[in-house]
PDB file of C-alpha atoms in Angstrom:
ATOM      1  CA  LEU A   1     -94.887  55.237  17.129  1.00 71.00           C
ATOM      2  CA  ALA A   2     -95.423  52.234  19.775  1.00 70.00           C
ATOM      3  CA  ILE A   3     -96.316  49.647  17.224  1.00 67.00           C
ATOM      4  CA  PHE A   4     -93.590  50.711  14.976  1.00 65.00           C
ATOM      5  CA  LEU A   5     -90.947  50.303  17.892  1.00 60.00           C
ATOM      6  CA  LEU A   6     -92.609  46.952  18.620  1.00 59.00           C
ATOM      7  CA  SER A   7     -92.235  45.957  14.974  1.00 60.00           C
ATOM      8  CA  ILE A   8     -88.740  46.327  14.548  1.00 63.00           C
ATOM      9  CA  GLY A   9     -87.847  45.272  17.842  1.00 58.00           C
ATOM     10  CA  GLY A  10     -89.533  41.957  16.560  1.00 54.00           C
ATOM     11  CA  ILE A  11     -92.097  41.924  19.570  1.00 52.00           C
ATOM     12  CA  LYS A  12     -94.989  39.792  19.113  1.00 55.00           C
ATOM     13  CA  THR A  13     -97.581  41.102  21.153  1.00 53.00           C
ATOM     14  CA  TRP A  14    -100.502  40.608  18.686  1.00 57.00           C
ATOM     15  CA  SER A  15     -99.105  37.225  17.184  1.00 70.00           C
ATOM     16  CA  VAL A  16    -101.319  34.217  18.189  1.00 86.00           C
ATOM     17  CA  GLY A  17     -99.402  30.965  19.174  1.00 93.00           C
ATOM     18  CA  TYR A  18     -98.968  28.624  22.269  1.00 95.00           C
ATOM     19  CA  ARG A  19     -96.137  27.512  24.381  1.00 95.00           C
ATOM     20  CA  ILE A  20     -94.483  23.967  24.611  1.00 96.00           C
ATOM     21  CA  ASN A  21     -91.873  22.784  26.897  1.00 96.00           C
ATOM     22  CA  LEU A  22     -89.030  20.887  25.360  1.00 96.00           C
ATOM     23  CA  ASN A  23     -86.922  18.901  27.858  1.00 95.00           C
ATOM     24  CA  PHE A  24     -83.335  17.639  27.134  1.00 95.00           C
ATOM     25  CA  GLY A  25     -80.290  16.558  28.996  1.00 93.00           C
ATOM     26  CA  PHE A  26     -78.137  18.391  26.562  1.00 92.00           C
ATOM     27  CA  VAL A  27     -79.179  21.194  24.131  1.00 93.00           C
ATOM     28  CA  ASN A  28     -75.341  21.828  22.581  1.00 87.00           C
ATOM     29  CA  GLY A  29     -75.516  25.460  22.655  1.00 90.00           C
ATOM     30  CA  VAL A  30     -79.213  26.264  21.842  1.00 94.00           C
ATOM     31  CA  LYS A  31     -79.835  29.981  22.693  1.00 94.00           C
ATOM     32  CA  VAL A  32     -82.832  31.916  23.394  1.00 95.00           C
ATOM     33  CA  GLY A  33     -84.335  33.415  20.129  1.00 93.00           C
ATOM     34  CA  ALA A  34     -83.158  30.002  18.418  1.00 94.00           C
ATOM     35  CA  PRO A  35     -85.461  28.949  15.504  1.00 95.00           C
ATOM     36  CA  VAL A  36     -88.163  26.317  16.135  1.00 97.00           C
ATOM     37  CA  ARG A  37     -88.958  24.422  13.059  1.00 96.00           C
ATOM     38  CA  PHE A  38     -91.637  22.008  11.870  1.00 97.00           C
ATOM     39  CA  ALA A  39     -90.993  19.641   9.020  1.00 95.00           C
ATOM     40  CA  GLY A  40     -87.933  21.999   8.336  1.00 93.00           C
ATOM     41  CA  VAL A  41     -90.158  25.154   8.191  1.00 95.00           C
ATOM     42  CA  ASP A  42     -89.768  27.979  10.820  1.00 94.00           C
ATOM     43  CA  VAL A  43     -92.906  28.078  12.816  1.00 96.00           C
ATOM     44  CA  GLY A  44     -91.727  29.845  16.173  1.00 96.00           C
ATOM     45  CA  GLU A  45     -88.542  30.381  18.334  1.00 95.00           C
ATOM     46  CA  VAL A  46     -87.010  29.335  21.711  1.00 96.00           C
ATOM     47  CA  LYS A  47     -88.488  32.005  24.357  1.00 96.00           C
ATOM     48  CA  LYS A  48     -86.559  30.833  27.535  1.00 96.00           C
ATOM     49  CA  ILE A  49     -84.002  28.367  28.659  1.00 97.00           C
ATOM     50  CA  LYS A  50     -84.010  26.859  32.291  1.00 96.00           C
ATOM     51  CA  LEU A  51     -81.285  24.599  33.706  1.00 94.00           C
ATOM     52  CA  GLU A  52     -82.782  22.228  36.552  1.00 93.00           C
ATOM     53  CA  PHE A  53     -81.710  19.415  38.504  1.00 93.00           C
ATOM     54  CA  LEU A  54     -84.079  16.482  38.866  1.00 88.00           C
ATOM     55  CA  PRO A  55     -83.263  14.912  42.449  1.00 92.00           C
ATOM     56  CA  GLN A  56     -85.623  12.214  41.896  1.00 91.00           C
ATOM     57  CA  GLU A  57     -83.992  11.088  38.459  1.00 89.00           C
ATOM     58  CA  ASN A  58     -80.495  12.425  39.926  1.00 92.00           C
ATOM     59  CA  ARG A  59     -79.604  14.225  36.757  1.00 90.00           C
ATOM     60  CA  SER A  60     -79.819  17.752  35.062  1.00 92.00           C
ATOM     61  CA  ASN A  61     -82.468  18.836  33.019  1.00 94.00           C
ATOM     62  CA  VAL A  62     -82.712  21.637  30.199  1.00 96.00           C
ATOM     63  CA  CYS A  63     -86.220  23.109  29.805  1.00 96.00           C
ATOM     64  CA  LEU A  64     -86.877  25.181  26.772  1.00 96.00           C
ATOM     65  CA  ALA A  65     -89.743  27.199  26.512  1.00 96.00           C
ATOM     66  CA  GLY A  66     -90.648  27.548  22.513  1.00 96.00           C
ATOM     67  CA  TRP A  67     -93.396  29.644  21.450  1.00 96.00           C
ATOM     68  CA  VAL A  68     -95.047  28.150  18.205  1.00 96.00           C
ATOM     69  CA  LYS A  69     -97.502  29.825  15.800  1.00 95.00           C
ATOM     70  CA  GLY A  70    -101.210  28.879  16.659  1.00 91.00           C
ATOM     71  CA  ALA A  71    -101.847  27.644  13.295  1.00 92.00           C
ATOM     72  CA  ILE A  72     -99.439  24.994  13.706  1.00 95.00           C
ATOM     73  CA  LYS A  73    -100.773  21.700  14.600  1.00 95.00           C
ATOM     74  CA  ILE A  74     -97.913  19.373  16.118  1.00 96.00           C
ATOM     75  CA  PRO A  75     -98.988  15.774  16.891  1.00 96.00           C
ATOM     76  CA  VAL A  76     -97.806  14.559  20.209  1.00 95.00           C
ATOM     77  CA  ASP A  77     -95.907  11.548  18.888  1.00 96.00           C
ATOM     78  CA  SER A  78     -93.405  14.112  16.865  1.00 96.00           C
ATOM     79  CA  THR A  79     -89.591  13.852  17.375  1.00 96.00           C
ATOM     80  CA  VAL A  80     -87.992  16.935  18.673  1.00 96.00           C
ATOM     81  CA  TRP A  81     -84.156  17.321  18.559  1.00 94.00           C
ATOM     82  CA  VAL A  82     -81.654  20.043  18.455  1.00 94.00           C
ATOM     83  CA  ASN A  83     -80.255  20.349  14.835  1.00 92.00           C
ATOM     84  CA  THR A  84     -77.184  22.567  13.467  1.00 88.00           C
ATOM     85  CA  LEU A  85     -77.281  24.618  10.325  1.00 84.00           C
ATOM     86  CA  GLY A  86     -73.811  23.448   8.544  1.00 74.00           C
ATOM     87  CA  MET A  87     -71.240  21.922  10.479  1.00 68.00           C
ATOM     88  CA  LEU A  88     -70.760  24.572  13.095  1.00 69.00           C
ATOM     89  CA  GLY A  89     -73.499  26.964  12.669  1.00 81.00           C
ATOM     90  CA  GLU A  90     -76.675  28.001  14.544  1.00 87.00           C
ATOM     91  CA  LYS A  91     -78.147  25.757  16.538  1.00 92.00           C
ATOM     92  CA  TYR A  92     -82.114  25.045  16.487  1.00 95.00           C
ATOM     93  CA  ILE A  93     -85.028  23.181  17.567  1.00 96.00           C
ATOM     94  CA  GLU A  94     -85.987  20.574  14.734  1.00 96.00           C
ATOM     95  CA  ILE A  95     -89.679  18.998  15.165  1.00 97.00           C
ATOM     96  CA  ILE A  96     -90.143  16.138  12.913  1.00 96.00           C
ATOM     97  CA  PRO A  97     -94.108  15.254  12.695  1.00 96.00           C
ATOM     98  CA  GLY A  98     -95.446  12.435  14.049  1.00 95.00           C
ATOM     99  CA  LYS A  99     -98.322  10.491  12.448  1.00 96.00           C
ATOM    100  CA  ASP A 100    -100.909  11.053  15.641  1.00 95.00           C
ATOM    101  CA  TYR A 101    -103.057  14.043  14.388  1.00 95.00           C
ATOM    102  CA  ASP A 102    -106.017  13.294  16.674  1.00 95.00           C
ATOM    103  CA  HIS A 103    -103.929  13.853  19.586  1.00 95.00           C
ATOM    104  CA  LEU A 104    -101.847  17.392  19.301  1.00 96.00           C
ATOM    105  CA  LEU A 105     -99.747  19.433  21.356  1.00 95.00           C
ATOM    106  CA  LYS A 106    -101.748  21.926  23.456  1.00 94.00           C
ATOM    107  CA  GLU A 107    -100.463  25.107  25.630  1.00 95.00           C
ATOM    108  CA  ASN A 108     -97.696  24.207  28.047  1.00 93.00           C
ATOM    109  CA  ASP A 109     -97.414  20.594  26.975  1.00 94.00           C
ATOM    110  CA  GLN A 110     -94.171  18.844  27.791  1.00 91.00           C
ATOM    111  CA  VAL A 111     -92.220  17.286  25.255  1.00 93.00           C
ATOM    112  CA  LEU A 112     -89.071  14.919  25.703  1.00 93.00           C
ATOM    113  CA  GLY A 113     -86.493  15.762  23.254  1.00 94.00           C
ATOM    114  CA  VAL A 114     -83.724  13.725  21.679  1.00 92.00           C
ATOM    115  CA  ASP A 115     -80.294  14.832  22.819  1.00 89.00           C
ATOM    116  CA  PRO A 116     -78.017  15.530  20.384  1.00 83.00           C
ATOM    117  CA  LEU A 117     -74.168  13.774  20.621  1.00 79.00           C
ATOM    118  CA  PRO A 118     -71.519  15.975  21.662  1.00 79.00           C
ATOM    119  CA  ILE A 119     -69.011  16.851  19.424  1.00 78.00           C
ATOM    120  CA  HIS A 120     -66.096  14.941  21.490  1.00 81.00           C
ATOM    121  CA  VAL A 121     -68.224  11.604  21.461  1.00 84.00           C
ATOM    122  CA  ILE A 122     -68.608  11.915  17.801  1.00 85.00           C
ATOM    123  CA  PHE A 123     -64.867  12.552  17.344  1.00 88.00           C
ATOM    124  CA  ASN A 124     -63.958   9.352  19.726  1.00 90.00           C
ATOM    125  CA  ARG A 125     -66.227   7.101  17.435  1.00 92.00           C
ATOM    126  CA  ILE A 126     -64.343   8.182  14.485  1.00 93.00           C
ATOM    127  CA  GLU A 127     -61.019   7.730  16.143  1.00 94.00           C
ATOM    128  CA  GLY A 128     -62.226   4.048  17.140  1.00 92.00           C
ATOM    129  CA  ILE A 129     -63.113   3.400  13.448  1.00 94.00           C
ATOM    130  CA  MET A 130     -59.844   4.753  12.232  1.00 95.00           C
ATOM    131  CA  ARG A 131     -57.778   2.741  14.754  1.00 94.00           C
ATOM    132  CA  SER A 132     -59.876  -0.482  13.584  1.00 93.00           C
ATOM    133  CA  LEU A 133     -59.021   0.467  10.032  1.00 93.00           C
ATOM    134  CA  ASP A 134     -55.599   1.020  10.530  1.00 92.00           C
ATOM    135  CA  ASP A 135     -55.160  -2.696  12.254  1.00 90.00           C
ATOM    136  CA  GLY A 136     -56.989  -4.223   9.571  1.00 90.00           C
ATOM    137  CA  LEU A 137     -54.536  -2.805   7.090  1.00 92.00           C
ATOM    138  CA  ALA A 138     -51.413  -3.694   9.166  1.00 90.00           C
ATOM    139  CA  GLN A 139     -52.865  -7.220   9.157  1.00 90.00           C
ATOM    140  CA  ILE A 140     -53.242  -7.279   5.430  1.00 89.00           C
ATOM    141  CA  ARG A 141     -49.703  -5.958   4.990  1.00 89.00           C
ATOM    142  CA  ASN A 142     -48.370  -8.420   7.406  1.00 90.00           C
ATOM    143  CA  LYS A 143     -50.103 -11.062   5.340  1.00 86.00           C
ATOM    144  CA  GLU A 144     -52.360 -12.042   8.149  1.00 87.00           C
ATOM    145  CA  GLY A 145     -56.016 -12.976   7.923  1.00 84.00           C
ATOM    146  CA  SER A 146     -57.942 -14.182   4.843  1.00 83.00           C
ATOM    147  CA  LEU A 147     -57.485 -11.097   3.025  1.00 83.00           C
ATOM    148  CA  GLY A 148     -53.921 -10.788   3.832  1.00 82.00           C
ATOM    149  CA  LYS A 149     -52.994 -14.367   2.905  1.00 80.00           C
ATOM    150  CA  PHE A 150     -55.474 -14.000  -0.453  1.00 79.00           C
ATOM    151  CA  ILE A 151     -53.809 -10.928  -1.466  1.00 81.00           C
ATOM    152  CA  TYR A 152     -49.927 -11.785  -0.841  1.00 81.00           C
ATOM    153  CA  ASP A 153     -50.294 -15.644  -1.937  1.00 79.00           C
ATOM    154  CA  ASP A 154     -48.210 -16.070  -5.141  1.00 80.00           C
ATOM    155  CA  ALA A 155     -50.284 -19.621  -6.026  1.00 81.00           C
ATOM    156  CA  ILE A 156     -53.478 -17.936  -6.027  1.00 78.00           C
ATOM    157  CA  TYR A 157     -51.754 -15.000  -8.008  1.00 76.00           C
ATOM    158  CA  LYS A 158     -50.769 -17.478 -10.465  1.00 81.00           C
ATOM    159  CA  ILE A 159     -53.670 -19.763 -10.836  1.00 82.00           C
ATOM    160  CA  SER A 160     -55.951 -16.204 -11.465  1.00 79.00           C
ATOM    161  CA  ARG A 161     -53.462 -15.021 -13.915  1.00 81.00           C
ATOM    162  CA  SER A 162     -53.634 -18.560 -15.613  1.00 83.00           C
ATOM    163  CA  ALA A 163     -57.365 -18.454 -15.653  1.00 83.00           C
ATOM    164  CA  ILE A 164     -57.491 -15.014 -17.336  1.00 85.00           C
ATOM    165  CA  ALA A 165     -55.080 -15.795 -19.779  1.00 83.00           C
ATOM    166  CA  ASN A 166     -56.824 -18.867 -20.868  1.00 81.00           C
ATOM    167  CA  ASN A 167     -60.252 -17.375 -21.106  1.00 74.00           C
ATOM    168  CA  TYR A 168     -59.146 -14.775 -23.528  1.00 62.00           C
TER     169      TYR A 168
END
């Protein structure tokens, strides 16, 4: 009965694995129980999240305790980042394998993750691109700049039309 109850509860008392500590400045909503993936394959999960202040660096740090299956060998030069399923979906930890299989992560090793971009930063960048595009189109409509002068210059149009007519 006890084994049955532990199985349905998803408790892995007999699973072999190891803990890695993943450090971020921002985790964009990762929750306890979020998957940890290595090379795109589920290999573990986030077990604990701790927010701490680092006085020596004068910044906040989010430490995720990740549990990884014991058979998974993660090179120390691997890249760790927060990923999202779909546009607004579940957050999870993605580990992109490094190349240094001579040096692997061990129990309780610390790994510095790459912080995700907050959505407001992405929208601000898109807004800046759209403003630049609007400014460029306004210059073209006002017959300014090389492209605006080229498009609206009747002499170039007539020369182009004549060259096309003569070749055909």
